[in-house]
Coordinates of C-alpha atoms in Angstrom, one line a residue:
M22 CA -72.4 68.7 68.5
V23 CA -68.8 68.4 67.0
A24 CA -66.1 69.7 69.3
T25 CA -63.8 72.3 68.0
P26 CA -60.2 71.3 68.1
D27 CA -57.9 73.0 70.5
P28 CA -55.4 75.3 68.6
S29 CA -52.9 74.7 71.1
V30 CA -53.2 70.7 70.7
K31 CA -52.9 71.3 67.0
M32 CA -50.0 73.4 67.6
R33 CA -48.0 70.8 69.6
T34 CA -48.8 68.3 67.0
L35 CA -47.5 70.5 64.3
K36 CA -44.3 71.0 66.3
N37 CA -43.8 67.4 67.2
N38 CA -44.1 66.6 63.5
F39 CA -41.6 69.2 62.7
H40 CA -39.3 67.7 65.3
L41 CA -39.6 64.3 63.9
A42 CA -38.9 65.3 60.3
Y43 CA -35.9 67.4 61.5
R44 CA -34.4 64.2 63.3
F45 CA -35.1 62.0 60.5
I46 CA -33.5 64.2 57.9
L47 CA -30.4 64.7 60.2
L48 CA -30.3 61.0 60.6
V49 CA -30.2 60.5 56.7
M50 CA -27.6 63.2 56.4
L51 CA -25.5 61.7 58.9
L52 CA -25.5 58.3 57.2
V53 CA -24.6 59.7 53.9
L54 CA -21.7 61.8 55.6
A55 CA -20.4 58.7 57.1
G56 CA -19.8 56.9 53.7
C57 CA -17.7 59.9 52.5
Q58 CA -14.0 60.3 53.4
T59 CA -12.6 63.8 54.5
T60 CA -9.9 64.9 52.2
N61 CA -9.0 68.1 53.7
N62 CA -6.1 67.7 56.0
A63 CA -4.9 70.6 57.9
T64 CA -2.1 69.0 59.4
R65 CA 0.8 66.9 58.2
T66 CA 0.7 63.2 59.5
D67 CA 3.5 60.4 59.8
N68 CA 3.0 56.9 58.4
S69 CA 1.1 55.8 61.7
G70 CA -1.5 58.7 61.1
Q71 CA -0.2 60.7 64.0
S72 CA 0.0 64.6 63.6
Q73 CA 3.4 66.2 63.9
P74 CA 4.3 69.5 65.1
L75 CA 5.2 72.0 62.5
M76 CA 8.9 73.0 62.7
V77 CA 11.0 74.9 60.2
G78 CA 15.1 75.7 60.3
P79 CA 17.9 73.3 61.3
S80 CA 17.3 70.9 64.0
G81 CA 20.6 68.8 64.1
Y82 CA 22.1 66.5 61.7
T83 CA 21.2 62.7 62.0
L84 CA 21.2 60.0 59.4
Q85 CA 17.7 59.3 58.7
E86 CA 16.7 55.6 58.8
K87 CA 13.6 54.4 56.6
N88 CA 12.5 52.0 59.5
N89 CA 12.0 53.3 63.2
L90 CA 13.7 50.0 64.3
T91 CA 17.4 49.9 64.7
Y92 CA 18.6 46.5 64.5
T93 CA 21.6 45.6 66.9
Y94 CA 22.2 41.9 67.4
N95 CA 24.7 41.2 70.0
S96 CA 25.0 37.4 69.9
D97 CA 27.3 34.8 68.4
I98 CA 24.2 32.4 67.8
Y99 CA 22.5 33.0 64.4
L100 CA 19.1 31.0 63.9
D101 CA 18.5 29.7 60.5
V102 CA 15.3 30.6 59.2
V103 CA 13.2 28.7 57.0
I104 CA 10.1 30.4 55.1
P105 CA 8.1 27.5 53.1
I106 CA 5.8 29.0 50.3
F107 CA 2.9 31.0 51.9
D108 CA -0.6 29.5 52.1
P109 CA -2.3 31.2 49.1
G110 CA -5.5 31.4 51.1
L111 CA -7.8 29.8 48.8
P112 CA -11.2 29.1 50.3
L113 CA -11.8 25.2 51.0
D114 CA -15.1 23.4 51.4
A115 CA -16.0 20.8 54.2
H116 CA -14.1 18.2 52.2
G117 CA -11.0 20.1 52.0
E118 CA -11.4 20.8 48.3
I119 CA -11.1 24.4 46.7
D120 CA -14.5 26.0 47.1
Y121 CA -14.8 27.7 43.6
E122 CA -18.1 29.4 44.4
R123 CA -16.3 31.3 46.8
V124 CA -13.4 31.9 44.9
E125 CA -15.7 33.6 42.5
E126 CA -17.4 35.6 45.2
E127 CA -14.5 36.6 47.0
N128 CA -12.7 37.7 43.3
I129 CA -10.0 35.4 43.8
W130 CA -7.9 34.3 40.7
P131 CA -6.2 31.0 42.0
Q132 CA -3.2 31.2 39.6
L133 CA -2.3 35.0 40.8
R134 CA -2.9 34.1 44.4
R135 CA -0.6 31.0 44.1
A136 CA 2.0 33.2 42.4
E137 CA 1.6 35.8 45.1
A138 CA 2.3 33.0 47.8
K139 CA 5.7 32.5 46.3
R140 CA 6.5 36.2 45.9
F141 CA 5.3 37.4 49.2
A142 CA 7.6 34.3 50.7
I143 CA 10.5 35.6 48.8
Q144 CA 9.9 39.2 49.6
T145 CA 9.6 38.2 53.3
K146 CA 13.1 36.4 53.0
Q147 CA 14.5 39.7 51.6
A148 CA 13.3 41.6 54.4
L149 CA 14.7 39.2 57.1
E150 CA 18.0 39.3 55.3
K151 CA 18.4 43.0 55.6
I152 CA 18.2 42.8 59.5
R153 CA 21.3 40.8 59.6
A154 CA 20.4 39.1 62.9
F155 CA 19.9 35.5 61.5
G156 CA 22.0 32.8 59.9
S157 CA 20.7 31.6 56.5
V158 CA 17.3 32.7 55.4
S159 CA 15.6 30.2 52.9
V160 CA 12.4 29.8 51.0
V161 CA 11.3 26.3 50.8
P162 CA 8.3 24.4 49.0
T163 CA 6.9 23.0 52.5
A164 CA 7.6 23.0 56.2
N165 CA 9.0 19.5 55.8
T166 CA 12.4 20.6 56.0
T167 CA 15.2 21.3 58.6
G168 CA 15.6 24.7 60.1
D169 CA 15.9 26.6 63.5
L170 CA 13.0 29.0 62.9
F171 CA 10.0 28.9 60.7
L172 CA 8.1 31.8 59.4
L173 CA 4.6 30.3 58.2
G174 CA 2.5 32.7 56.3
S175 CA -1.0 32.9 54.7
V176 CA -2.3 35.4 52.1
D177 CA -5.5 36.5 53.9
Y178 CA -6.7 39.3 51.2
S179 CA -4.9 40.7 48.2
D180 CA -6.6 42.8 45.5
S181 CA -3.6 45.1 44.4
E182 CA -4.7 47.8 46.9
I183 CA -4.8 45.9 50.1
V184 CA -2.7 43.0 51.3
K185 CA -3.3 41.2 54.6
I186 CA -1.0 38.4 55.6
T187 CA -0.8 36.3 58.7
A188 CA 2.6 35.4 59.9
T189 CA 3.3 32.7 62.7
V190 CA 6.8 32.2 63.9
V191 CA 7.6 28.8 65.3
D192 CA 11.0 27.5 66.3
S193 CA 12.2 23.9 66.0
T194 CA 11.0 22.9 69.3
G195 CA 7.5 23.6 67.9
K196 CA 7.1 26.5 70.4
I197 CA 5.1 29.2 68.7
W198 CA 6.9 32.5 69.3
G199 CA 3.9 34.7 68.0
K200 CA 1.3 35.1 65.3
R201 CA 0.0 38.2 63.8
Q202 CA -1.7 39.6 60.9
F203 CA -0.2 42.4 59.0
E204 CA -1.9 44.8 56.7
H205 CA -0.9 47.6 54.1
R206 CA -2.9 49.6 51.6
V207 CA -1.4 51.0 48.5
S208 CA -2.1 54.6 47.8
T209 CA -3.2 55.3 44.1
G210 CA -0.7 58.0 44.1
F211 CA 2.1 55.7 44.7
F212 CA 2.7 54.6 40.8
R213 CA 2.7 58.6 40.1
D214 CA 6.0 59.3 41.6
S215 CA 9.0 58.1 39.6
L216 CA 11.0 57.8 42.9
N217 CA 9.1 54.6 43.4
D218 CA 9.8 53.0 40.2
N219 CA 12.2 50.3 41.9
K220 CA 10.0 50.0 45.1
N221 CA 7.5 47.3 46.0
P222 CA 4.3 49.0 46.6
Y223 CA 3.7 46.1 49.5
G224 CA 7.1 46.7 51.0
P225 CA 6.0 48.2 54.2
V226 CA 4.0 44.7 55.0
F227 CA 7.2 42.9 54.9
R228 CA 9.3 45.2 56.7
Q229 CA 6.8 45.0 59.4
M230 CA 7.0 41.2 59.4
G231 CA 10.9 41.4 59.5
D232 CA 10.7 43.7 62.5
Y233 CA 8.1 41.5 64.3
V234 CA 10.5 38.4 64.0
Y235 CA 13.5 40.5 65.0
T236 CA 11.5 41.7 68.1
L237 CA 10.6 38.1 69.2
L238 CA 14.3 37.0 68.5
L239 CA 15.6 39.6 71.0
Q240 CA 13.3 38.0 73.9
R241 CA 15.3 34.5 73.5
S242 CA 18.2 33.9 75.8
E243 CA 21.4 32.4 74.6
A244 CA 20.7 29.1 76.2
R245 CA 17.2 28.9 74.5
K246 CA 18.4 29.9 71.0
K247 CA 21.4 26.8 71.4
T248 CA 18.7 24.3 72.5
I249 CA 16.7 25.5 69.2
K250 CA 19.7 24.8 67.2
D251 CA 20.6 21.4 68.8
T252 CA 17.0 20.3 68.8
A253 CA 17.0 21.0 64.9
M254 CA 19.9 18.9 64.2
L255 CA 18.7 16.1 66.3
R256 CA 15.3 16.2 64.7
Y257 CA 16.9 15.8 61.3
A258 CA 19.2 12.9 62.8
Q259 CA 15.7 11.4 64.0
A260 CA 14.6 11.3 60.4
Y261 CA 17.4 9.1 59.1
S262 CA 17.7 6.9 62.3
P263 CA 14.8 7.0 64.7
E264 CA 15.7 3.9 66.6
V265 CA 19.2 5.6 67.5
F266 CA 18.3 9.2 68.0
N267 CA 14.5 9.1 69.5
Q268 CA 16.2 8.9 72.9
Y269 CA 17.6 12.4 72.7
V270 CA 14.3 14.1 71.8
G271 CA 10.9 13.8 73.6
T272 CA 7.7 14.4 71.6
T273 CA 4.5 15.8 72.8
L274 CA 1.1 16.6 71.2
V275 CA -0.2 19.9 72.7
G276 CA -3.7 21.0 72.3
G277 CA -4.7 24.2 70.6
M278 CA -5.4 27.0 73.0
F279 CA -5.8 31.0 72.6
G280 CA -6.6 30.3 68.9
L281 CA -3.3 28.5 68.2
Q282 CA -3.8 24.9 66.4
E283 CA -2.9 21.9 67.8
R284 CA 0.8 21.0 67.3
Y285 CA 3.8 18.7 68.2
E286 CA 6.3 20.1 70.6
F287 CA 9.9 18.8 71.1
T288 CA 11.9 18.5 74.3
L289 CA 15.8 18.1 74.1
L290 CA 16.5 15.2 76.6
S291 CA 20.1 15.0 76.2
L292 CA 23.0 15.4 73.6
P293 CA 25.1 12.4 72.1
S294 CA 28.6 12.6 72.2
E295 CA 30.4 15.2 70.0
N296 CA 32.5 12.4 68.2
D297 CA 29.3 10.3 67.3
A298 CA 30.3 9.0 64.0
M299 CA 26.6 8.3 63.0
L300 CA 25.7 11.9 63.7
N301 CA 28.6 13.4 62.0
R302 CA 27.7 11.6 58.8
I303 CA 24.2 12.6 59.0
E304 CA 25.4 16.4 59.5
S305 CA 27.3 15.9 56.2
L306 CA 24.1 15.0 54.5
R307 CA 22.1 17.8 56.2
H308 CA 24.7 20.1 54.4
Q309 CA 24.1 18.3 51.1
E310 CA 20.4 19.3 51.6
Q311 CA 21.2 22.7 52.5
M312 CA 23.2 23.1 49.3
F313 CA 20.4 22.2 47.4
I314 CA 18.1 24.7 49.2
D315 CA 20.8 27.3 48.6
R316 CA 20.5 26.3 45.0
L317 CA 16.7 26.7 44.9
Q318 CA 17.0 30.2 46.2
D319 CA 18.5 31.0 43.0
Q320 CA 15.3 29.6 41.1
Y321 CA 13.0 31.4 43.4
T322 CA 15.0 34.7 42.8
A323 CA 14.8 34.2 39.2
F324 CA 11.1 33.7 39.5
D325 CA 10.6 36.9 41.5
M326 CA 12.6 38.8 38.7
N327 CA 10.9 37.2 35.8
T328 CA 7.3 38.0 37.2
V329 CA 8.0 41.6 38.8
E330 CA 7.4 43.4 35.5
A331 CA 4.1 41.6 34.6
Y332 CA 3.0 41.7 38.5
R333 CA 3.6 45.4 38.9
A334 CA 2.0 46.3 35.8
W335 CA -1.0 44.2 36.8
Q336 CA -0.8 46.0 40.2
K337 CA -0.6 49.4 38.7
E338 CA -3.2 48.8 36.2
T339 CA -5.9 47.1 38.8
L340 CA -5.2 49.6 41.6
P341 CA -7.7 52.2 40.6
E342 CA -10.2 49.3 39.8
A343 CA -9.5 47.6 43.4
K344 CA -10.1 51.0 45.1
A345 CA -13.3 51.8 43.0
A346 CA -14.6 48.4 43.9
R347 CA -13.9 49.0 47.4
K348 CA -15.7 52.3 47.2
A349 CA -18.5 50.8 45.2
R350 CA -19.2 48.4 48.0
S351 CA -19.0 51.0 50.6
D352 CA -21.4 53.3 48.7
K353 CA -24.0 50.3 47.9
T354 CA -24.0 49.4 51.3
T355 CA -24.8 52.9 52.7
K356 CA -27.4 53.5 49.9
Q357 CA -28.9 50.2 50.8
I358 CA -29.3 51.4 54.6
I359 CA -30.5 54.7 53.6
G360 CA -33.0 53.0 51.2
G361 CA -34.3 50.7 54.1
L362 CA -34.9 53.5 56.6
L363 CA -36.5 55.7 54.0
T364 CA -38.6 52.7 53.1
A365 CA -39.5 52.2 56.9
A366 CA -40.2 55.9 57.3
A367 CA -42.5 55.8 54.3
I368 CA -44.6 53.0 55.9
I369 CA -44.7 54.2 59.2
G370 CA -45.5 57.6 58.1
A371 CA -48.5 56.2 55.7
T372 CA -49.9 54.7 58.7
Q373 CA -49.8 57.9 60.7
A374 CA -50.5 60.5 58.0
D375 CA -52.7 63.0 59.9
S376 CA -51.1 66.3 58.9
S377 CA -50.1 67.9 55.7
L378 CA -46.3 67.8 56.9
Q379 CA -46.6 64.1 57.4
G380 CA -47.8 63.7 53.9
V381 CA -44.9 65.6 52.4
L382 CA -42.4 63.4 54.6
V383 CA -44.2 60.2 53.2
A384 CA -43.8 61.2 49.7
G385 CA -40.4 62.3 50.1
A386 CA -39.3 59.2 51.9
A387 CA -40.9 56.8 49.3
V388 CA -39.1 58.8 46.7
G389 CA -35.8 58.8 48.4
A390 CA -36.1 55.0 48.9
V391 CA -36.6 54.2 45.2
Y392 CA -34.0 56.4 44.3
S393 CA -31.4 54.9 47.1
F394 CA -32.3 51.2 45.9
K395 CA -31.9 52.4 42.3
R396 CA -28.3 54.0 43.0
A397 CA -27.3 50.7 45.0
S398 CA -28.3 48.6 41.8
E399 CA -26.3 50.5 39.7
L400 CA -23.4 50.5 42.1
D401 CA -23.9 46.7 41.9
A402 CA -23.6 46.7 38.2
E403 CA -20.6 48.9 38.4
L404 CA -19.0 46.3 41.0
S405 CA -19.6 43.6 38.5
V406 CA -17.6 45.4 36.0
H407 CA -14.6 46.1 38.5
K408 CA -14.7 42.2 39.3
A409 CA -14.3 41.2 35.7
T410 CA -11.4 43.6 35.2
L411 CA -9.6 42.3 38.2
N412 CA -10.3 38.7 37.2
E413 CA -9.1 39.5 33.6
M414 CA -5.8 41.1 34.7
G415 CA -5.0 38.4 36.9
E416 CA -5.3 35.5 34.8
N417 CA -1.8 35.1 33.0
L418 CA 0.5 34.9 36.0
D419 CA 1.7 31.3 36.7
I420 CA 5.2 29.5 37.4
A421 CA 7.0 26.6 35.9
L422 CA 10.2 25.1 37.3
G423 CA 12.6 23.7 34.6
A424 CA 14.5 20.4 35.3
Q425 CA 17.9 20.2 36.7
S426 CA 20.8 17.7 36.8
L427 CA 23.0 17.5 40.2
E428 CA 26.1 15.8 40.9
L429 CA 26.1 13.6 44.0
D430 CA 28.9 10.9 44.7
N431 CA 30.1 11.1 41.3
K432 CA 26.6 10.3 39.9
T433 CA 24.2 12.7 38.0
I434 CA 20.8 13.1 39.5
E435 CA 18.0 14.3 37.3
L436 CA 15.5 16.1 39.0
T437 CA 12.1 16.9 37.6
G438 CA 8.8 18.5 38.5
T439 CA 7.9 21.2 40.6
A440 CA 10.2 22.9 43.2
G441 CA 8.4 20.6 46.0
E442 CA 8.8 17.5 43.9
Q443 CA 12.5 18.1 43.1
Y444 CA 13.1 18.8 46.7
E445 CA 11.5 15.5 48.0
Q446 CA 13.6 13.7 45.1
W447 CA 16.6 15.0 46.5
K448 CA 15.9 14.1 49.9
A449 CA 15.1 10.7 48.8
H450 CA 18.4 10.4 47.0
L451 CA 20.2 11.4 50.3
Y452 CA 18.4 8.9 52.4
K453 CA 19.4 6.2 50.0
I454 CA 23.1 7.1 50.5
Y455 CA 22.7 7.0 54.0
Q456 CA 21.0 3.6 54.2
L457 CA 23.5 2.2 51.5
E458 CA 26.6 3.3 53.9
K459 CA 24.9 2.2 56.8
T460 CA 24.2 -1.4 55.3
P461 CA 26.8 -1.7 52.5
Y462 CA 25.6 -5.4 51.6
K463 CA 22.2 -4.4 50.6
A464 CA 21.4 -3.3 47.1
L465 CA 19.2 -0.2 47.2

């Protein structure tokens, strides 16, 4: 005898299936909505994203500053800042060579990224100069140079829409003042406003870096800043006569901690006499080196001016592509997740399909999975088109540095090669002069 199904059990099963379907559909809807951006803003926000209270009518008159930070530097000690060309952030393999497979995967165009490494260093210099709390601010080819304070930058990401730069601030004693990553996203509406014609789309990230260095500077005492300047001078003298000046500066290798790399730190042990003839001569050579660096600034400025039109055109044209590529990546990921959930639901439902409702869910989940994976594939094709466009538009930016002739002790010195090569040639000539004066009987 076949038992008659209990109607109440059948009803409970149907209700459970309905609740299961409801929760499943709700989950899918939440996932879809998570990939969307809300564009309807009811309140006005400032640059930090914080809502501002509504106010009309006059509220007093003040001079409006573009930056929230007010620069007031009450000191007679001005540190000279050195900004080596930024690390372009090209991925490297285990042997320290450029990993071109990752370059391709990450949409990096090396020529463009190297040009950005120079441009971003120059624009950071300009931001620091506006603060007026430092001595000279110079862009140099490498960190192998003299200076009181070094700002080391690395281009972590750049695609015309989003830029990420890590800045490490180190003084001449090897002490790391701070390390931070800065990020900015350019709105696609930036280039629609004619008031932005002479503005740098990435400008905010360089102002943030300048403010960061300024804030760190204010935390240093007058005595500390003087020690930094004295250490910078004596370390320069060490490079010329280590046998004489090593006694004034101690060197310690410090292990990396808290995410900071291993580094050398330098301790000022004592100071030579103010009338030390050898130190005075080295100071004059240091002045000659600084004059070369000052002249190099003109070439970097010219590079910035010569590339600004092409770079801005590239950025304006590729900004929509970069945004579309980012959206395509986000949409593709969302579609893949939903497709995976729908596939899983179809498999689970097929093994437990004991009602017409579950049968409908199984069929719906299967169709949804096919559509989601198909859409993800289409987005992948769109993404490939965006990548190709970005690469094509970033192909033709590079820099060349012309030869130059300089006068030194009534002799004309011809410098050739890149900025770094010319700088090293100039330093070598200065060292020859010092050695010649130190040992005039030698033929150098």
